[in-house]
Amino acid sequence: MLRKLLKHEFRATGRIMLPMYLVLLATAVGSNLSGRWMIGSRFSAVSILGVLIVTAFGFAIFGVLLMSFVLMIQRFYKNLLQDEGYLMFTLPVSVHQHIWSKLIVSAVWFITTVLAVIGASLIVAYQGGFLREMLDFLRYFFQGLQKLKITEALNGTVYLVELFILVFLAMAAFSLQFYAALAAGHSQPNHKMLWSVGCFFGFQAVLQFSGTMLLIGLTRLDLFRYLKFDWDPTPAVAIHVGLLMSIGCVVIYGAIFYAVTTFFLKRHLNLE
Amino acid sequence: MSVLECKELCKRYGRTAALEGLSFTVEPGRIVGLLGPNGSGKTTLIKLANGLLTPDAGYISVCDMAPGRESRSLVSYLPERTAIPLWMSAAQLLDFYGDFYADFRRDAAEEMLGHLNIHPRQVIKQMSKGTREKVQLIMVMSRAAKLYLLDEPIGGVDPATRDYILSTIIGNYNPEAAVVISTHLIADVEKVLDEVIFINQGQVMLQSSVDQIREEKGMSVDALFREVFKC
């Protein structure tokens, strides 16, 4: 059933995101042409048009980034907590599947949007010889990699993987904080959106307070001395440990909000 | 086996009791009118049967199951509001129902949409409010469910549309299933009902077959309702 939910979720969101990407692509191509032929033209109207196209590209980047964020909240709110919720929550699927479908689709659009913006920026920067320069850069890059020791290369690859996992999980956890606030706020009989905003900032305050207290507590405790554990890692290992601990923290942060979201959707759903 | 069963069912919204010790059963093959004035607890009861709310006390079961993921595949629910996604086309809506419900009869739905001259590519948002409600009803009645829960299916529509809705219900429901129609527009639905449950202030005031009311009381369901709920 999750696969079917994903199919319809992509259908619902794709109709908004795909045209946005098309606009981004069109303005990127336009900006490239503007940079080459229009801006600085002796005809001021052409030059102004070129500037406008480049400005439109800037707005398109802003728009596509904003839309992927807005869509993450709007789909959860409208599809589950508004009138459509009567249809969605009477499907033979679990609350967990609903949440995962929203999370996965949001994360996919976040990542696609970042890739689309990078791609569009490359289109804008493209000039005669650009491809050759890119290939040269990649060749030097890989030649540099060959000079690395196996441990350095391995470490670098693992850093990238860890960083990617961290960013992905952080996006999902951040989405879950919004979902939890919306689900908690909409369990109230009145002023549901106001309650949701209040819950979001309430969660944020609790999170920051408990995080700060935990840090202070750990610092004062001087855990390594207490455990009589003599640990003096190399910088490479310390980075791994740091990244893995960050991943662990993000997982806990996400799990808390996942639990809050499921609790309210399962036990205190209160559709208008 | 009863299709819908409630025992001492209670539900409160804050300090206000919506249902207070409600008990009744609905058997398969019956069309039951869940009748009561506004605020009597009809919608709350239907939401509980769909698992959209959780009871505070008592017990509710659908086909001997507590409302949940499994029971939802047996229940076809028409909410009071238009819940179908407005951005979808009629064809996408057919895909949606077909994907999630194994008992969805796509051919029956397409035939009914055809009678309304609704093109598969037509987007729900572009339809009038009345047409949207008809489309939603078509989707609900195109399922071969065990229990149909229809919340105010004829509320807020013109008399011609009421007739269309009632004929769609009668012409398409699974005869082995039970149909529960919640409404306060009794005169319009009376002709299709086998049985009625009068509900007021969260309690069952009467459960009887329509024939029994006519024979024993010598009056129509509408007349009895007016007498029972006289202000």
XYZ file of C-alpha atoms in Angstrom:
503
model
C 0.000 0.000 0.000
C 2.946 2.347 0.638
C 3.887 2.018 -3.030
C 0.363 3.071 -4.044
C 0.412 6.004 -1.635
C 3.767 7.076 -3.081
C 2.413 6.822 -6.614
C -0.490 9.163 -5.865
C 1.666 11.465 -3.737
C 4.140 11.889 -6.591
C 1.227 12.488 -8.936
C -0.168 15.175 -6.622
C 3.161 16.942 -6.101
C 4.687 16.365 -9.534
C 1.999 18.475 -11.193
C 3.404 21.441 -9.224
C 7.135 20.669 -9.072
C 7.697 19.598 -12.690
C 6.391 22.873 -14.195
C 8.565 24.720 -11.647
C 11.622 22.825 -12.911
C 10.626 23.674 -16.488
C 10.486 27.373 -15.578
C 13.895 27.019 -13.897
C 15.311 25.354 -17.013
C 13.813 27.959 -19.357
C 15.102 30.893 -17.304
C 18.524 29.212 -16.981
C 18.799 28.863 -20.771
C 17.498 32.434 -21.130
C 20.064 33.715 -18.617
C 22.854 31.982 -20.468
C 21.797 33.561 -23.767
C 21.271 36.917 -22.034
C 24.780 36.857 -20.602
C 26.247 36.161 -23.995
C 24.228 38.348 -26.343
C 21.780 40.613 -24.577
C 23.330 42.219 -21.490
C 25.650 45.021 -22.586
C 23.987 45.288 -25.988
C 24.065 48.723 -27.600
C 20.250 48.586 -27.679
C 19.193 49.441 -24.149
C 15.833 47.623 -24.494
C 17.645 44.358 -25.290
C 20.041 44.902 -22.426
C 17.165 45.562 -19.986
C 15.376 42.444 -21.236
C 18.553 40.444 -20.596
C 18.757 41.739 -17.023
C 15.083 40.899 -16.504
C 15.633 37.327 -17.691
C 18.571 36.893 -15.305
C 16.405 38.334 -12.497
C 13.671 35.870 -13.429
C 16.227 33.070 -13.068
C 16.980 34.290 -9.536
C 13.274 34.291 -8.720
C 12.910 30.818 -10.262
C 15.638 29.450 -7.961
C 13.983 31.082 -4.962
C 10.550 29.852 -6.108
C 11.560 26.240 -6.613
C 13.355 26.079 -3.251
C 10.415 27.713 -1.494
C 7.878 25.489 -3.254
C 9.619 22.238 -2.265
C 9.455 23.444 1.350
C 5.871 24.740 1.186
C 4.717 21.569 -0.551
C 6.139 19.438 2.279
C 3.884 21.227 4.784
C 0.929 21.859 2.511
C 0.532 18.220 1.428
C 0.503 16.953 5.003
C -1.917 19.668 6.088
C -4.315 19.584 3.169
C -4.225 15.890 2.357
C -4.439 14.550 5.904
C -5.864 17.247 8.167
C -8.376 19.024 5.932
C -11.385 17.621 4.041
C -9.245 15.151 2.064
C -8.391 13.560 5.423
C -11.864 11.946 5.405
C -10.836 10.052 2.305
C -7.204 9.377 3.250
C -7.823 8.133 6.787
C -10.543 5.754 5.613
C -8.229 4.028 3.136
C -7.054 0.574 4.224
C -3.574 1.884 5.048
C -1.846 2.588 8.357
C -0.932 5.963 9.823
C 2.745 4.939 9.533
C 2.351 4.431 5.788
C 0.737 7.857 5.441
C 3.627 9.531 7.263
C 6.317 7.624 5.376
C 4.751 8.429 2.014
C 4.776 12.141 2.847
C 8.330 11.985 4.225
C 9.805 10.070 1.297
C 8.167 12.264 -1.328
C 9.229 15.468 0.462
C 12.824 14.241 0.755
C 12.894 13.245 -2.921
C 11.669 16.690 -3.994
C 14.171 18.420 -1.680
C 17.057 16.469 -3.217
C 15.744 16.840 -6.785
C 15.386 20.573 -6.234
C 18.989 20.917 -5.063
C 20.175 18.915 -8.087
C 17.950 20.983 -10.403
C 19.380 24.253 -9.040
C 22.957 22.956 -9.491
C 22.103 21.833 -13.032
C 20.479 25.165 -13.858
C 23.480 27.063 -12.507
C 25.773 24.989 -14.746
C 23.548 25.856 -17.725
C 23.851 29.552 -16.904
C 27.638 29.253 -16.586
C 27.959 27.256 -19.819
C 30.046 28.935 -22.491
C 32.153 27.805 -25.411
C 34.898 25.655 -23.904
C 32.953 25.202 -20.663
C 32.579 21.468 -21.186
C 36.296 21.119 -21.912
C 37.104 23.058 -18.732
C 34.755 20.852 -16.740
C 36.346 17.701 -18.148
C 39.816 19.093 -17.401
C 38.738 19.837 -13.855
C 37.370 16.329 -13.406
C 40.574 14.817 -14.856
C 42.752 16.805 -12.436
C 40.389 15.891 -9.643
C 40.655 12.171 -10.336
C 44.426 12.405 -10.884
C 44.618 14.014 -7.446
C 42.536 11.200 -6.021
C 44.962 8.602 -7.443
C 47.795 10.179 -5.424
C 45.866 9.670 -2.213
C 46.595 6.763 0.066
C 43.926 4.104 0.213
C 42.963 5.105 3.779
C 42.597 8.765 2.775
C 40.447 7.864 -0.232
C 38.336 5.544 1.882
C 37.907 8.145 4.592
C 36.899 10.780 2.059
C 34.280 8.508 0.505
C 32.866 7.550 3.892
C 32.736 11.249 4.937
C 30.656 11.992 1.865
C 28.313 9.071 2.530
C 27.951 10.081 6.183
C 27.323 13.692 5.223
C 24.707 12.673 2.654
C 22.930 10.453 5.207
C 23.072 13.266 7.754
C 21.561 15.817 5.358
C 18.847 13.382 4.238
C 17.912 12.446 7.805
C 18.033 16.075 8.934
C 15.558 17.025 6.195
C 13.239 14.183 7.161
C 13.498 15.063 10.876
C 12.862 18.730 10.141
C 9.749 17.743 8.161
C 8.630 15.576 11.079
C 8.839 18.535 13.443
C 6.334 20.347 11.212
C 4.139 17.242 10.933
C 4.129 16.761 14.704
C 3.158 20.402 15.294
C 0.369 20.214 12.700
C -0.949 16.900 14.049
C -0.892 18.143 17.664
C -2.453 21.508 16.793
C -5.205 19.904 14.726
C -6.234 17.642 17.601
C -7.691 20.748 19.239
C -11.378 21.585 18.655
C -10.817 25.228 17.635
C -8.079 27.535 16.283
C -6.257 24.510 14.911
C -3.663 26.421 12.880
C -2.898 28.773 15.739
C -2.382 25.776 18.000
C -0.118 24.200 15.359
C 2.108 27.300 15.202
C 2.205 27.373 19.008
C 3.116 23.685 19.130
C 5.924 24.190 16.608
C 7.559 26.908 18.667
C 6.820 24.968 21.863
C 8.610 21.903 20.448
C 11.482 24.120 19.323
C 11.836 25.639 22.794
C 11.729 22.228 24.510
C 14.251 20.861 22.017
C 16.707 23.708 22.506
C 16.338 23.672 26.266
C 16.817 19.901 26.587
C 19.701 19.966 24.057
C 21.490 22.708 25.983
C 20.916 20.962 29.312
C 22.236 17.703 27.854
C 25.382 19.410 26.553
C 26.019 21.167 29.854
C 25.402 17.915 31.708
C 27.783 15.934 29.487
C 30.493 18.607 29.772
C 30.261 18.700 33.552
C 30.162 14.946 33.786
C 33.443 14.633 31.857
C 32.326 11.249 30.604
C 35.697 9.993 29.379
C 37.416 10.617 32.704
C 34.483 9.108 34.578
C 34.619 5.972 32.462
C 38.428 5.916 32.788
C 38.515 5.679 29.019
C 41.685 7.067 27.532
C 40.700 8.098 24.028
C 42.887 10.186 21.811
C 41.556 9.813 18.268
C 43.255 10.955 15.083
C 41.535 13.922 13.397
C 40.156 11.574 10.708
C 38.520 9.307 13.277
C 37.255 12.272 15.284
C 35.411 13.584 12.192
C 33.785 10.165 11.669
C 32.740 10.018 15.310
C 31.395 13.559 15.098
C 29.371 12.799 11.968
C 28.034 9.521 13.364
C 27.055 11.189 16.623
C 25.279 13.907 14.641
C 23.427 11.207 12.693
C 22.466 9.569 15.989
C 21.167 12.864 17.392
C 19.152 13.572 14.232
C 17.658 10.050 14.363
C 16.584 10.619 17.984
C 15.212 14.076 17.097
C 13.260 12.599 14.164
C 12.051 9.581 16.158
C 10.598 11.810 18.883
C 8.587 13.838 16.372
C 7.587 10.687 14.475
C 6.191 9.272 17.725
C 4.346 12.537 18.473
C 2.874 12.644 14.949
C 1.646 9.036 15.026
C 0.264 9.456 18.541
C -1.906 12.417 17.566
C -2.991 10.992 14.204
C -3.901 7.637 15.730
C -5.392 8.663 19.060
C -6.512 12.264 18.757
C -7.444 12.768 15.129
C -10.134 15.426 15.090
C -11.077 16.344 11.533
C -13.419 19.304 11.222
C -23.044 -11.800 12.181
C -24.016 -8.156 12.585
C -22.268 -5.705 10.276
C -22.218 -2.857 12.758
C -22.476 -3.224 16.508
C -22.246 -0.666 19.328
C -22.361 -1.403 23.037
C -22.545 1.333 25.654
C -20.601 3.597 23.316
C -19.485 6.944 24.758
C -17.696 9.859 23.173
C -17.101 13.284 24.683
C -15.730 16.491 23.179
C -14.275 18.202 26.206
C -17.158 18.545 28.656
C -19.821 17.938 26.022
C -21.077 14.389 25.618
C -21.677 13.500 21.971
C -22.601 9.851 22.616
C -23.728 8.454 25.961
C -24.083 4.703 26.271
C -25.257 4.119 22.711
C -26.128 0.491 21.872
C -27.571 -1.071 18.708
C -26.794 -3.563 15.951
C -27.214 -3.428 12.186
C -27.701 -6.676 10.265
C -26.599 -7.314 6.677
C -29.046 -6.745 3.824
C -30.792 -3.835 5.551
C -31.038 -0.167 4.626
C -31.051 1.674 7.921
C -31.880 5.306 8.517
C -29.841 6.887 11.294
C -32.211 9.690 12.099
C -31.928 12.492 14.557
C -31.908 16.272 14.829
C -28.753 18.324 14.267
C -26.152 17.666 16.953
C -27.694 14.361 18.020
C -24.446 12.410 17.496
C -25.007 10.886 14.050
C -21.767 12.125 12.494
C -19.775 11.245 15.621
C -21.119 7.698 15.457
C -20.195 7.360 11.772
C -16.721 8.764 12.433
C -16.246 6.215 15.222
C -17.310 3.393 12.901
C -14.677 4.575 10.408
C -11.921 4.858 13.000
C -11.727 8.628 12.491
C -12.396 9.039 16.214
C -11.623 6.763 19.145
C -14.356 6.017 21.705
C -13.934 7.136 25.316
C -15.829 4.093 26.592
C -17.863 1.201 25.251
C -17.363 -0.868 22.158
C -17.938 -0.508 18.430
C -17.271 -3.172 15.806
C -17.586 -3.484 12.048
C -17.966 -7.082 10.818
C -16.671 -8.229 14.228
C -13.567 -6.067 13.968
C -12.619 -2.931 15.834
C -12.514 -0.033 13.338
C -9.066 0.080 11.780
C -7.052 -0.730 8.715
C -8.716 -4.117 8.078
C -12.282 -2.938 8.650
C -11.780 0.008 6.286
C -11.453 -2.339 3.330
C -15.022 -3.510 4.107
C -16.605 -0.095 4.684
C -17.552 2.380 1.992
C -17.903 5.809 3.534
C -19.510 8.940 2.163
C -18.475 11.865 4.359
C -20.597 14.939 4.873
C -17.950 17.034 3.101
C -16.460 16.769 -0.357
C -13.324 14.787 0.439
C -12.194 13.766 -3.049
C -9.054 15.656 -4.137
C -10.207 18.544 -6.311
C -7.056 18.585 -8.450
C -7.716 15.070 -9.759
C -9.469 14.305 -13.015
C -12.310 11.785 -13.018
C -9.944 9.182 -14.516
C -7.323 9.791 -11.825
C -10.005 9.408 -9.176
C -11.001 6.061 -10.705
C -7.331 5.002 -10.586
C -7.146 6.087 -6.951
C -10.172 4.062 -5.831
C -9.107 1.109 -7.980
C -5.631 1.106 -6.424
C -6.779 1.110 -2.811
C -9.992 -0.915 -2.862
C -10.028 -4.446 -4.257
C -13.853 -4.336 -4.323
C -14.015 -1.231 -6.525
C -16.074 -1.845 -9.693
C -14.468 0.526 -12.166
C -16.820 -0.402 -15.005
C -19.870 0.480 -12.889
C -18.308 3.801 -11.907
C -17.420 4.636 -15.524
C -20.965 3.826 -16.608
C -22.456 6.118 -13.954
C -20.023 8.916 -14.813
C -21.006 8.456 -18.462
C -24.679 8.925 -17.573
C -23.746 12.282 -16.030
C -21.787 13.197 -19.178
C -18.592 13.504 -17.162
C -15.535 13.109 -19.361
C -12.689 11.100 -17.772
C -10.311 14.037 -18.302
C -12.598 16.514 -16.592
C -10.996 17.868 -13.422
C -13.090 17.694 -10.226
C -12.313 21.343 -9.451
C -14.043 22.411 -12.655
C -17.275 20.657 -11.681
C -20.176 22.277 -9.852
C -20.667 21.493 -6.151
C -23.620 19.222 -6.955
C -21.654 17.304 -9.587
C -18.721 16.843 -7.187
C -21.082 15.318 -4.644
C -22.526 13.017 -7.283
C -19.027 11.937 -8.351
C -18.093 11.237 -4.724
C -21.276 9.194 -4.277
C -20.570 7.261 -7.485
C -17.117 6.307 -6.160
C -18.583 5.197 -2.820
C -21.434 3.195 -4.340
C -19.168 1.545 -6.939
C -17.585 -0.521 -4.211
C -18.936 -3.962 -3.331
C -18.516 -3.212 0.376
C -20.024 -4.969 3.399
C -21.162 -1.741 4.998
C -22.001 1.615 3.428
C -21.934 4.552 5.805
C -23.507 7.562 4.154
C -23.377 10.758 6.186
C -26.020 13.274 5.099
C -25.959 12.165 1.443
C -28.893 14.388 0.489
C -28.159 17.405 2.651
C -27.826 20.692 0.793
C -28.821 19.465 -2.672
C -31.865 20.213 -4.836
C -34.822 17.751 -4.990
C -33.844 16.412 -8.416
C -30.324 15.654 -7.160
C -31.814 14.001 -4.059
C -33.744 11.638 -6.317
C -30.596 10.920 -8.323
C -28.623 10.203 -5.147
C -31.255 7.879 -3.697
C -31.671 5.982 -6.946
C -27.882 5.631 -7.191
C -27.775 4.199 -3.676
C -30.624 1.768 -4.277
C -29.407 0.737 -7.705
C -25.794 0.075 -6.760
C -25.378 -1.212 -3.232
C -24.247 -4.730 -2.562
C -27.463 -6.607 -1.530
C -25.545 -8.614 1.062
C -24.336 -5.434 2.688
C -25.955 -3.015 5.107
C -26.480 0.635 4.234
C -26.623 3.212 7.000
C -27.953 6.586 5.893
C -27.579 9.413 8.366
C -29.967 12.304 7.766
C -32.584 14.579 9.216
C -34.427 14.870 5.890
C -36.667 11.919 6.638
C -39.479 12.438 4.153
C -37.025 12.063 1.267
C -35.315 8.874 2.447
C -38.257 7.133 4.071
C -39.243 5.320 0.896
C -35.912 3.488 0.674
C -35.487 2.505 4.328
C -36.052 -0.931 5.856
C -35.278 0.132 9.377
C -34.756 3.296 11.420
C -32.701 4.226 14.456
C -33.781 7.428 16.195
C -30.902 9.036 18.000
C -30.965 12.079 20.246
C -28.405 13.574 22.632
C -26.123 10.636 22.026
C -28.650 7.943 22.913
C -30.824 5.564 20.919
C -34.474 6.519 21.379
C -35.963 3.947 19.036
C -34.861 1.139 16.733
C -37.590 -0.371 14.622
C -38.434 -1.567 11.122
C -40.306 0.912 8.945
C -43.149 -1.578 8.418
C -43.542 -2.010 12.158
C -43.834 1.760 12.663
C -46.502 2.004 9.975
C -48.446 -0.987 11.316
C -48.186 -0.348 15.040
C -48.167 3.430 15.184
C -50.230 4.011 12.071
C -48.021 6.817 10.885
C -45.109 7.470 8.580
C -41.525 7.628 9.861
C -41.510 11.349 9.112
C -44.648 11.892 11.207
C -43.258 9.786 14.058
C -39.961 11.708 13.938
C -41.837 15.012 14.183
C -43.785 13.688 17.143
C -40.761 12.272 18.974
C -38.556 15.283 18.410
C -41.213 17.948 18.844
C -39.616 21.132 20.203
